[in-house]
């Protein structure tokens, strides 16, 4: 009980000087300051429902989608919901309790926090879970741009981590998601959580990014984390602002998807089927 209270107190300190993501803006959200994610002290859920399209180990999964994100990926399928933290219903203990009760009627195997990006709302998430009854195993679906301080708060809380490893180099991350030092930050965090929960690394194939992004990701995983589950996604859609980028303004070809799977298999990665 004392440990949980200390964890909550540590999380709430980020309301006054936010260091939850690697922008490290130090915003005093409680006084109305806003960092790159534009989030305040409130968290909002723009959708929650039990879904069956996650990895088989996690399905059926009750997903809670929180608005607001620390990245600005041009191809984000959640579009404005991902980037406007004012969208959705206020996340309160009562809202969460009722939502969990509703989801329980569909017998979910897991409960997943997703976004946008949930890391920027860690204080509120920990608060509502602390006041809830028994929950299914917790899945933390993240862009993994969080700080070591944020991931420390998740130790013992998250049973599963689903990491969106989006880019294989800093140039693509800067151009498409408007973030610096992406590769070092995300790979550091992947290694950090690999021993503290079950990790699934998910990658959405981007058209034309086989060599600049996908190749380095496969090589790094094969060398550093060959034991983790690798979830290769090939359902890319040129949504949101992808049309502003010549390389992103098309669908993935069947040949690109097949070649990517062969590459992962040849590297010995543990592919999620």
mmCIF file of C-alpha atoms in Angstrom, residues 34 62 74 92 206 240 259 263:
data_model
loop_
_atom_site.group_PDB
_atom_site.id
_atom_site.type_symbol
_atom_site.label_atom_id
_atom_site.label_comp_id
_atom_site.label_asym_id
_atom_site.label_seq_id
_atom_site.Cartn_x
_atom_site.Cartn_y
_atom_site.Cartn_z
ATOM 1 C CA UNK A 34 1.400 23.206 -22.087
ATOM 2 C CA UNK A 62 -10.530 -3.859 -23.836
ATOM 3 C CA UNK A 74 1.828 12.457 -40.436
ATOM 4 C CA UNK A 92 -12.263 9.698 -13.712
ATOM 5 C CA UNK A 206 5.707 2.309 -44.523
ATOM 6 C CA UNK A 240 -4.248 12.264 -41.884
ATOM 7 C CA UNK A 259 9.562 -9.174 -48.886
ATOM 8 C CA UNK A 263 13.428 -10.531 -44.309
#
